[in-house]
Coordinates of C-alpha atoms and ligand atoms in Angstrom, one line a residue:
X1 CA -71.3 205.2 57.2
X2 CA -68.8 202.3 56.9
X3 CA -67.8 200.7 60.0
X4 CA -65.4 198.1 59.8
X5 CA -64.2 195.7 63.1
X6 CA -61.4 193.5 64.1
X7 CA -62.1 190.8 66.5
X8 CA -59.1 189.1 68.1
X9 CA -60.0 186.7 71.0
X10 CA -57.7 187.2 73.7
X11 CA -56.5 184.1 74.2
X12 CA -53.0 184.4 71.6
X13 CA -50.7 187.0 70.4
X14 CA -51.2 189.2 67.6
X15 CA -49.8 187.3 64.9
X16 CA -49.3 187.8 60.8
X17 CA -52.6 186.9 59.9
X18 CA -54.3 189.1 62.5
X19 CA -52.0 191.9 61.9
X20 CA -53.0 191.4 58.3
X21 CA -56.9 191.5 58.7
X22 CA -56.5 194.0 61.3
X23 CA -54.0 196.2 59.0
X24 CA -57.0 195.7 55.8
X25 CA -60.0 197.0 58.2
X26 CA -58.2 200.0 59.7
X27 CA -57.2 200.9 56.0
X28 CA -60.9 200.1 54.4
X29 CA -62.2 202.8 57.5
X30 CA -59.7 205.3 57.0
X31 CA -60.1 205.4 53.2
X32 CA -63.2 205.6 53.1
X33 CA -63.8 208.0 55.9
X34 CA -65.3 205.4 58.1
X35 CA -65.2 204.0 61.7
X36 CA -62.6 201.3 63.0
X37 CA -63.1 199.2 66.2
X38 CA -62.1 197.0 67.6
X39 CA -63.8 193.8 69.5
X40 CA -62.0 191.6 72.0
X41 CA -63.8 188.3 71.9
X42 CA -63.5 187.1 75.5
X43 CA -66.2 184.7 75.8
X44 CA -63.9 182.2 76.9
X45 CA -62.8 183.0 80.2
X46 CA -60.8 180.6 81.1
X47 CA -58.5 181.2 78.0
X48 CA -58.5 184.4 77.6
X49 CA -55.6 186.5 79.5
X50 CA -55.2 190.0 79.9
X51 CA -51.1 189.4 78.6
X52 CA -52.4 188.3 75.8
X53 CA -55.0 191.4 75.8
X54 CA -52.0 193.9 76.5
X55 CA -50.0 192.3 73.5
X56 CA -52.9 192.5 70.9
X57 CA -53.1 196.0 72.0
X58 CA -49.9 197.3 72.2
X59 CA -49.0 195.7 68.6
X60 CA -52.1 197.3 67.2
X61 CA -50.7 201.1 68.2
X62 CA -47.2 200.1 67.0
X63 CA -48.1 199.2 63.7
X64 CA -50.1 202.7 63.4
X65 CA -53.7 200.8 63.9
X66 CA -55.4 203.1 66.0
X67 CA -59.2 201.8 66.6
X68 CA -61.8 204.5 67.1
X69 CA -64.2 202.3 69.4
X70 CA -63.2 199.3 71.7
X71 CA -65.7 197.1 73.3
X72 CA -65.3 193.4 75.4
X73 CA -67.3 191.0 74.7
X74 CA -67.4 189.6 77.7
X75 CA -69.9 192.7 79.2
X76 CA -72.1 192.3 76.4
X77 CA -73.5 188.4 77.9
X78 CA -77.6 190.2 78.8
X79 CA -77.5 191.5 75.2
X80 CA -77.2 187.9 74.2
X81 CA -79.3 186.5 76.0
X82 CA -81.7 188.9 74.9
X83 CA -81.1 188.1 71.7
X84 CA -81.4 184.1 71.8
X85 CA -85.2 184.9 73.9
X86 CA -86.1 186.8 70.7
X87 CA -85.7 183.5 68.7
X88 CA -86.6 181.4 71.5
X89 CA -90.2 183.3 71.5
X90 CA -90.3 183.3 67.8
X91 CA -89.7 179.4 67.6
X92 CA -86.4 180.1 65.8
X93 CA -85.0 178.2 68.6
X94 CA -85.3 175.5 71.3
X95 CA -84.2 174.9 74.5
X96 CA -82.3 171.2 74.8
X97 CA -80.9 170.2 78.5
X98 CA -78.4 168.2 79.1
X99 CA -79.0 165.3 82.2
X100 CA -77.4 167.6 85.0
X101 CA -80.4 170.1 84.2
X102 CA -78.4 172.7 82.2
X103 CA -79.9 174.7 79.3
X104 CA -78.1 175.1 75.9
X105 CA -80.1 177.1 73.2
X106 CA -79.9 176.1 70.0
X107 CA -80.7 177.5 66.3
X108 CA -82.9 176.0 64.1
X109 CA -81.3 175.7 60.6
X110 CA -83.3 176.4 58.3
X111 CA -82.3 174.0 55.0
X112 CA -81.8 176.1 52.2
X113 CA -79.4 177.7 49.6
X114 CA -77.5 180.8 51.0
X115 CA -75.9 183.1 48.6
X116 CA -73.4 185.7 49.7
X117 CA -71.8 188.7 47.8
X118 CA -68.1 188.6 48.9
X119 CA -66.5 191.8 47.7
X120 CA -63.2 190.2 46.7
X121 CA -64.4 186.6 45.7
X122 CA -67.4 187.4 44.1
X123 CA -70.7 185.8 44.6
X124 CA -70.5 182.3 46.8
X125 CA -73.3 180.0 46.7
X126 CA -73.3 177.5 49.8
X127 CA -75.5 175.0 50.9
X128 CA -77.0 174.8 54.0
X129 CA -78.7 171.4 53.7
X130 CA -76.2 169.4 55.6
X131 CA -75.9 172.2 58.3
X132 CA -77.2 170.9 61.7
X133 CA -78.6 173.0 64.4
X134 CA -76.3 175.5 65.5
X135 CA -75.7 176.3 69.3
X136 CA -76.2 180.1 70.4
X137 CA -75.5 180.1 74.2
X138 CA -73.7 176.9 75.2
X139 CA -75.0 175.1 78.6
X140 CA -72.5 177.2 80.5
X141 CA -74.8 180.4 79.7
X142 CA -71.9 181.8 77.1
X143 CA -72.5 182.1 73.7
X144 CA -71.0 180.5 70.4
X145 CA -68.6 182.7 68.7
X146 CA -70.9 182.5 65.4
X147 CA -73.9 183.7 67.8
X148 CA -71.9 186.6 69.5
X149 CA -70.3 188.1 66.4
X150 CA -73.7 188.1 64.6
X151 CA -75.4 190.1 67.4
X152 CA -72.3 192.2 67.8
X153 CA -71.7 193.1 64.4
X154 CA -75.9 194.2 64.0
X155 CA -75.9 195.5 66.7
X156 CA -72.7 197.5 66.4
X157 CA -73.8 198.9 62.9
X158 CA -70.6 197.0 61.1
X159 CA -71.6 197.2 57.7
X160 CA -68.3 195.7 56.3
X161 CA -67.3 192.3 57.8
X162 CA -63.4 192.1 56.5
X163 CA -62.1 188.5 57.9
X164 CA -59.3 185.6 57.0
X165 CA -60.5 182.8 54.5
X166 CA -60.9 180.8 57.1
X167 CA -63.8 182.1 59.0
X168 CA -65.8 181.4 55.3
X169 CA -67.5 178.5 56.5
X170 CA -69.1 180.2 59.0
X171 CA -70.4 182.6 57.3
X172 CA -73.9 181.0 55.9
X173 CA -74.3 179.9 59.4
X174 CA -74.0 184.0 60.2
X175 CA -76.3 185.0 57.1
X176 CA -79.2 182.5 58.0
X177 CA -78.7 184.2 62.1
X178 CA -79.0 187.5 60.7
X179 CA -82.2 186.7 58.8
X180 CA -83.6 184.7 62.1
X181 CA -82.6 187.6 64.2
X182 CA -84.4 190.5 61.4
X183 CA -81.2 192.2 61.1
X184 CA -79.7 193.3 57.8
X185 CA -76.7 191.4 56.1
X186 CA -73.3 193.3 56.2
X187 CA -70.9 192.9 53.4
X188 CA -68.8 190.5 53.3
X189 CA -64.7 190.3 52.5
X190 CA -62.7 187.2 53.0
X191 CA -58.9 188.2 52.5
X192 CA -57.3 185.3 51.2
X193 CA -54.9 182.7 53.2
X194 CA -51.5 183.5 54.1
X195 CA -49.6 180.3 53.5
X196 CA -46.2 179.1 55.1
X197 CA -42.8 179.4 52.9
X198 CA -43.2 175.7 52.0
X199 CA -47.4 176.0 50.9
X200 CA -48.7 175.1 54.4
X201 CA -50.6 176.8 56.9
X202 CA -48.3 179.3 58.8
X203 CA -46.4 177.5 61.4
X204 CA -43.9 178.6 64.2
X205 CA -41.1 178.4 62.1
X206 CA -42.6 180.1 58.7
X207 CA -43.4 183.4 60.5
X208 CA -46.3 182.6 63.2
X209 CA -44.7 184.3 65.0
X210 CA -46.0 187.5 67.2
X211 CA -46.0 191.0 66.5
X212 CA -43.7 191.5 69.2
X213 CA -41.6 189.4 68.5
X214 CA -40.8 190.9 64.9
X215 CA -40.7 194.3 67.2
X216 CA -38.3 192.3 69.5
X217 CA -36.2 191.4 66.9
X218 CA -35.7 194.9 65.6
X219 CA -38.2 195.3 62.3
X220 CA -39.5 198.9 62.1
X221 CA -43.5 199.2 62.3
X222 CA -43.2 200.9 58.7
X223 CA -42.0 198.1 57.0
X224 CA -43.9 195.2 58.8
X225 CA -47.2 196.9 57.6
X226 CA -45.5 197.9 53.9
X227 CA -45.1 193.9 54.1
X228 CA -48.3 193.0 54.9
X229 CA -50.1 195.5 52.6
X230 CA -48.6 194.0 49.5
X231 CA -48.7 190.2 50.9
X232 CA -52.5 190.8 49.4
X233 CA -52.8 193.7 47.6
X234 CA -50.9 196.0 44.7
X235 CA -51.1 199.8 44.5
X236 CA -49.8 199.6 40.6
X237 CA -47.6 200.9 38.9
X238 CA -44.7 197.6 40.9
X239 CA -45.0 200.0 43.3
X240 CA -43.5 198.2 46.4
X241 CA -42.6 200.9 48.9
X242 CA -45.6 202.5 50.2
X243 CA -46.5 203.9 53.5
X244 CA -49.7 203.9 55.6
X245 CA -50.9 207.6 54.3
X246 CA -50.5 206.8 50.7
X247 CA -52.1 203.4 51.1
X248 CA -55.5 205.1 52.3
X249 CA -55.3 207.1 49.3
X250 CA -55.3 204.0 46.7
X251 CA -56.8 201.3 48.7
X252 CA -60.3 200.0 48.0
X253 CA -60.9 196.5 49.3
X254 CA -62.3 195.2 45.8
X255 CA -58.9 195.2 44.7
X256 CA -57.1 192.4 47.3
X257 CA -56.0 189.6 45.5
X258 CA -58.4 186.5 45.4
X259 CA -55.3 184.0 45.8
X260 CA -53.2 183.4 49.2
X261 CA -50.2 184.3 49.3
X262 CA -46.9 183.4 51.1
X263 CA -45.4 184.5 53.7
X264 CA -41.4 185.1 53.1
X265 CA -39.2 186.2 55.5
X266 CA -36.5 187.1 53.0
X267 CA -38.5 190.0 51.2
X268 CA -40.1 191.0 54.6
X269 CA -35.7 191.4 55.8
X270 CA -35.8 193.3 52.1
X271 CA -38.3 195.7 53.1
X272 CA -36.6 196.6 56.4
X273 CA -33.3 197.0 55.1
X274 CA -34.8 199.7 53.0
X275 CA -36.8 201.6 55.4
X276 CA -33.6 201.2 57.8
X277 CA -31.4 202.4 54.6
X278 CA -33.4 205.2 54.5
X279 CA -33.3 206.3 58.2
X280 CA -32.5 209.6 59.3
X281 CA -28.9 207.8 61.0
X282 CA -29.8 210.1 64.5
X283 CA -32.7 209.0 64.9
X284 CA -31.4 205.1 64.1
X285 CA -29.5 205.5 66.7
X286 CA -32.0 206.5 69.3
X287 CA -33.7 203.6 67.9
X288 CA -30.7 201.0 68.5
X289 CA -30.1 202.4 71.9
X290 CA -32.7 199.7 73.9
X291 CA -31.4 196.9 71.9
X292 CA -27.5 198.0 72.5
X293 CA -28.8 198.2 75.9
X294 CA -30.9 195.3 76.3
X295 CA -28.0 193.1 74.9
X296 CA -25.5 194.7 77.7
X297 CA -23.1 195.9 74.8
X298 CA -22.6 199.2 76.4
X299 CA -21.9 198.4 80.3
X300 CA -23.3 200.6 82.8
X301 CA -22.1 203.9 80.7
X302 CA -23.9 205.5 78.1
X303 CA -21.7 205.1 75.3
X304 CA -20.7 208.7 73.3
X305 CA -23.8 209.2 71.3
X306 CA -21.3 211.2 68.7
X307 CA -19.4 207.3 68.5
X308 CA -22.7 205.8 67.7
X309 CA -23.6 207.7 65.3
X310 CA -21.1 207.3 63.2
X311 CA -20.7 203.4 63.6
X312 CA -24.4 203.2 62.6
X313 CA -23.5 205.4 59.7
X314 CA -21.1 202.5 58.9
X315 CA -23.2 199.4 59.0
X316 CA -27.3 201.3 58.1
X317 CA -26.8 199.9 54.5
X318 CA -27.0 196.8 54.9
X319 CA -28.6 196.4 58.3
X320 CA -31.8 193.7 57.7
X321 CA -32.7 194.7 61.4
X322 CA -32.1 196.4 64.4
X323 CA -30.4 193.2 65.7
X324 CA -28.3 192.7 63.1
X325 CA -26.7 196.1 64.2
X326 CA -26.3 194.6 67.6
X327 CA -24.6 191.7 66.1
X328 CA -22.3 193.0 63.8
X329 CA -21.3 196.2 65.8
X330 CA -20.7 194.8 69.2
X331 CA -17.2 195.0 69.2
X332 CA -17.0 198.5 68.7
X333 CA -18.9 198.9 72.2
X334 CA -17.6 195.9 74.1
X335 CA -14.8 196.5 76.3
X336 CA -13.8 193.0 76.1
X337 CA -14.4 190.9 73.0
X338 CA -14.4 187.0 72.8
X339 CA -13.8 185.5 69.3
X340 CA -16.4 183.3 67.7
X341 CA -14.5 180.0 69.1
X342 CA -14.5 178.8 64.7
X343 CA -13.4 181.7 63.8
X344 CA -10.6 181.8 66.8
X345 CA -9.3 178.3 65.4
X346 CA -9.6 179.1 62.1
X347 CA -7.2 182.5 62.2
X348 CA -5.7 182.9 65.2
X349 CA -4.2 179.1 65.9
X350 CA -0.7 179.9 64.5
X351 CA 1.4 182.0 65.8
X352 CA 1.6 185.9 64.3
X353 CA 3.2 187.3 67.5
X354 CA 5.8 189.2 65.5
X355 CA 3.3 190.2 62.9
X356 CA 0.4 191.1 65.2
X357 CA 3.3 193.4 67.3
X358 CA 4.8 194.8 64.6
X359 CA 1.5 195.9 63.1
X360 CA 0.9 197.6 66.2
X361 CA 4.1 199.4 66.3
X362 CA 3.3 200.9 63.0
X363 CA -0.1 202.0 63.9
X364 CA 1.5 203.5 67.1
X365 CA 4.1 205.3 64.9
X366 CA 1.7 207.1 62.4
X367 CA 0.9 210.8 62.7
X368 CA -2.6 210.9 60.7
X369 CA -4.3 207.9 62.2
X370 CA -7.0 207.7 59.0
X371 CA -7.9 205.3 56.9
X372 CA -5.8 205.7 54.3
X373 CA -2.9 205.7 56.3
X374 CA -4.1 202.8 58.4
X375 CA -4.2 201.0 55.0
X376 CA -0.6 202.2 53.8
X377 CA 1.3 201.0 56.6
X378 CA -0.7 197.7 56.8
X379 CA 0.5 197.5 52.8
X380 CA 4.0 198.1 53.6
X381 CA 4.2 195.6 56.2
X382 CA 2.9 192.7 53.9
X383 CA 5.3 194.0 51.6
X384 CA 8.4 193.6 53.9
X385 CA 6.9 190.4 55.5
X386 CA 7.0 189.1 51.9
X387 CA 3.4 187.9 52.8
X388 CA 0.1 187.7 50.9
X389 CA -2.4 190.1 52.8
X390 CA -5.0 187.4 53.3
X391 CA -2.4 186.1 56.2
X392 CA -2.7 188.6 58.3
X393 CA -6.0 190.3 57.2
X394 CA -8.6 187.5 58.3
X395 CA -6.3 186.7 61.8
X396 CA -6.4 190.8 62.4
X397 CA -10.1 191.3 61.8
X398 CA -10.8 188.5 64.2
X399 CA -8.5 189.5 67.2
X400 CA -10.0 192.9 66.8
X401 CA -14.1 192.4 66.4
X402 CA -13.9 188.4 66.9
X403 CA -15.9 187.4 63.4
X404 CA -14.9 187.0 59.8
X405 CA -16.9 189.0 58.4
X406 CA -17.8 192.8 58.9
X407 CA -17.2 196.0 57.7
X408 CA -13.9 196.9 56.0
X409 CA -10.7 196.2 58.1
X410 CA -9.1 199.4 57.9
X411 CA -12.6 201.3 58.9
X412 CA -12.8 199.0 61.4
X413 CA -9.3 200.4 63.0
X414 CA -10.3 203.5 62.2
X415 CA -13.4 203.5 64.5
X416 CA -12.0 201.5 67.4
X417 CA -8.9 203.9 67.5
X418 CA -5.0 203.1 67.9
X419 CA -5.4 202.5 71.9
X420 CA -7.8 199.4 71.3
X421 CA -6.4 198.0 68.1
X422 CA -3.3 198.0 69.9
X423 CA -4.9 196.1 73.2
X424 CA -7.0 193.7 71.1
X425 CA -3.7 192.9 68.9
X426 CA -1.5 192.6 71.9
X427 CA -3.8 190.1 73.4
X428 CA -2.4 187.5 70.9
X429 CA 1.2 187.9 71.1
X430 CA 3.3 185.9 73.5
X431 CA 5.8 187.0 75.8
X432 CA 9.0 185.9 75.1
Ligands
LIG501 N1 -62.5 186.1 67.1 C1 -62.5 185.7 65.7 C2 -61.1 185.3 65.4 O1 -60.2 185.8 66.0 C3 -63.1 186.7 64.9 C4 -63.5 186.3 63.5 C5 -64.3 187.4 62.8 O2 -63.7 188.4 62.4 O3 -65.5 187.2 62.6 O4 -60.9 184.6 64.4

């Protein structure tokens, strides 16, 4: 039976990396018919907080990771101690106290070559001859991470240990436990490093950032984890859309890639925009509403869910997020709009008073307020003015959505209707 875990300690958010190892174990299980659980490591009390619990948690069920098992380590401290008495009787380890009279345990390492099968680096050969002796349960009676995960994952039956790169050191320190301890070796996986944009370690600003805070920002589970599934791993055939179902179909964890790979926000916005593009525009919708809300562009009413639909309709191709919606589309919801103060200066400094109101006359005037006719009469009045449309074009769009750029002008009166074009144009004309 494979059983596969993930062990986040409590003490940070879920973050790229874990989502990533967490994302490659849940798959490994449900491929190959297996078991997925999941460990808190909360051995450190005093760092680890039940927010940081809730938000490990939470962002596990909204990527689709559901675990079948969950256990704390924290209630598992007597099986530890158990465990550290078995080498203490066997002489596999010693007792050392410190001057105030507290007892540490500690491992006697054993000085010898330790080879490991890794199923996606192959066999690793490390030397153990420089190790010192390792600490099992520290003075303060809690035990060493290395100690803990060794008697957790024997004595959880995990027969696939599927980790970052950076937890291989500790491994031959883990083999030479499991040996002491008479427990059989799992198999081993390291999934290789995810490196910043610019080759470093991930940092804040090259997408450390948590789970929920990509949810936050409005990137769909679906894409986050079609992301993260081909950060380290290819299902053939280029494929580069691929969805959690089909994945458990095609993955086998022999076939990550050895080499890190780089995070890159760019083609993580590329795989959003086309599960957004792809959205069902209803159901986009319901999915916009919190942020709309959250961002206060509706006021206390509910806007007309018929409306919002088709503005969403209007922006969903080339939406990178659900924010971006919330940024572009504002205007269409705001009662009031204030003009990006550049963009203000930039097109509406001079004076288009007699434009701006005689554009709103013609609007007023027309008997099929659509598009096209929107468009004619704005064609005619350039025409008349003796003008070049760029004038008035880039001054209208910003005294009616208050940015430069957006969708097309004449959609754009379209959708806010003759009664607002006309306030929003008014608002720059002077009284004479
Ligand atoms: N708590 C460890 C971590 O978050 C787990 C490492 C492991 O999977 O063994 O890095």
């Amino acid at each position: 039976m494979i059983r596969v875990r993930f062990a986040p300690s409590p003490t940070g958010n879920l973050h790229i990396g874990g989502a990533r190892t967490a994302l490659f174990n849940w798959l490994y299980a449900r491929a190959k018919a297996g078991k997925f659980i999941l460990r808190i490591e909360d051995t450190d009390q005093l760092r680890s907080k039940k927010e940081f619990l809730d938000e490990i948690t939470y962002s596990l069920g909204w990527l689709g990771l559901n675990w079948d098992e969950i256990c704390y380590q924290s209630q598992r401290f007597s099986l530890y101690k158990e465990q550290a008495d078995k080498l203490l009787k066997a002489g596999s380890a010693y007792i050392e106290k410190s001057p105030e009279g507290a007892e540490a345990v500690i491992f006697k390492v054993s000085h010898q070559k330790i080879k490991v099968h890794d199923l996606i680096r192959g066999e690793i050969e490390f030397d153990a001859s420089n190790l010192k002796d390792q600490v099992l349960i520290k003075s303060d009676g809690t035990p060493t991470y290395n100690f803990a995960c060794v008697v957790d994952d024997a004595t959880m039956d995990i027969s696939h240990v599927i980790r970052g790169d950076d937890h291989i050191s500790n491994t031959p320190k883990q083999v030479l436990l499991y040996e002491a301890l008479g427990f059989k070796v799992p198999e081993f996986a390291h999934l290789p490093l995810i490196l910043g944009a610019e080759g470093g370690r991930l940092s804040k600003r090259t997408g450390a950032t948590a789970i929920s805070d990509y949810r936050k920002m409005g990137y769909l589970a679906q894409s986050l984890v079609n992301y993260l599934l081909l950060l380290s791993w290819a299902p053939g055939e280029n494929r580069e859309i691929i969805g959690l179902s089909e994945a458990i179909k095609l993955f086998d964890i022999q076939d990550v890639n050895k080499t890190a790979a780089t995070f890159d926000l760019d083609k993580l916005n590329w795989f959003n925009n086309q599960y957004l593009k792809k959205e069902d525009p209803q159901k986009l919708a319901e999915q916009l509403m919190p942020f709309l809300i959250e961002r206060g562009s509706f006021g206390k009413d509910n806007p007309d869910q018929a409306y919002l639909l088709e503005i969403v309709k209007l922006f969903q191709a080339r939406l990178n997020t659900l924010n971006d919606f919330v940024d572009w589309a504002d205007f269409f919801f705001l009662k009031e709009i204030t003009p990006e103060p550049q963009a203000q200066e930039k097109f509406l400094s001079a004076d288009l008073s007699k434009e701006f109101s005689l554009f709103a006359q013609r609007l007023e005037g027309l008997k099929d307020f659509d598009i096209s006719s929107i468009e004619t009469s704005f064609r005619e009045l350039i025409k008349e003015l003796g003008i070049e449309s760029k004038k008035l074009i880039h001054p209208i769009r910003v005294a009616l959505t208050g940015k430069t750029i957006g969708p097309g002008l004449f959609e754009v009166i379209y959708y806010l209707g003759k009664q607002r074009t006309r306030e929003r144009l008014l608002k720059w004309v002077k009284k004479s």
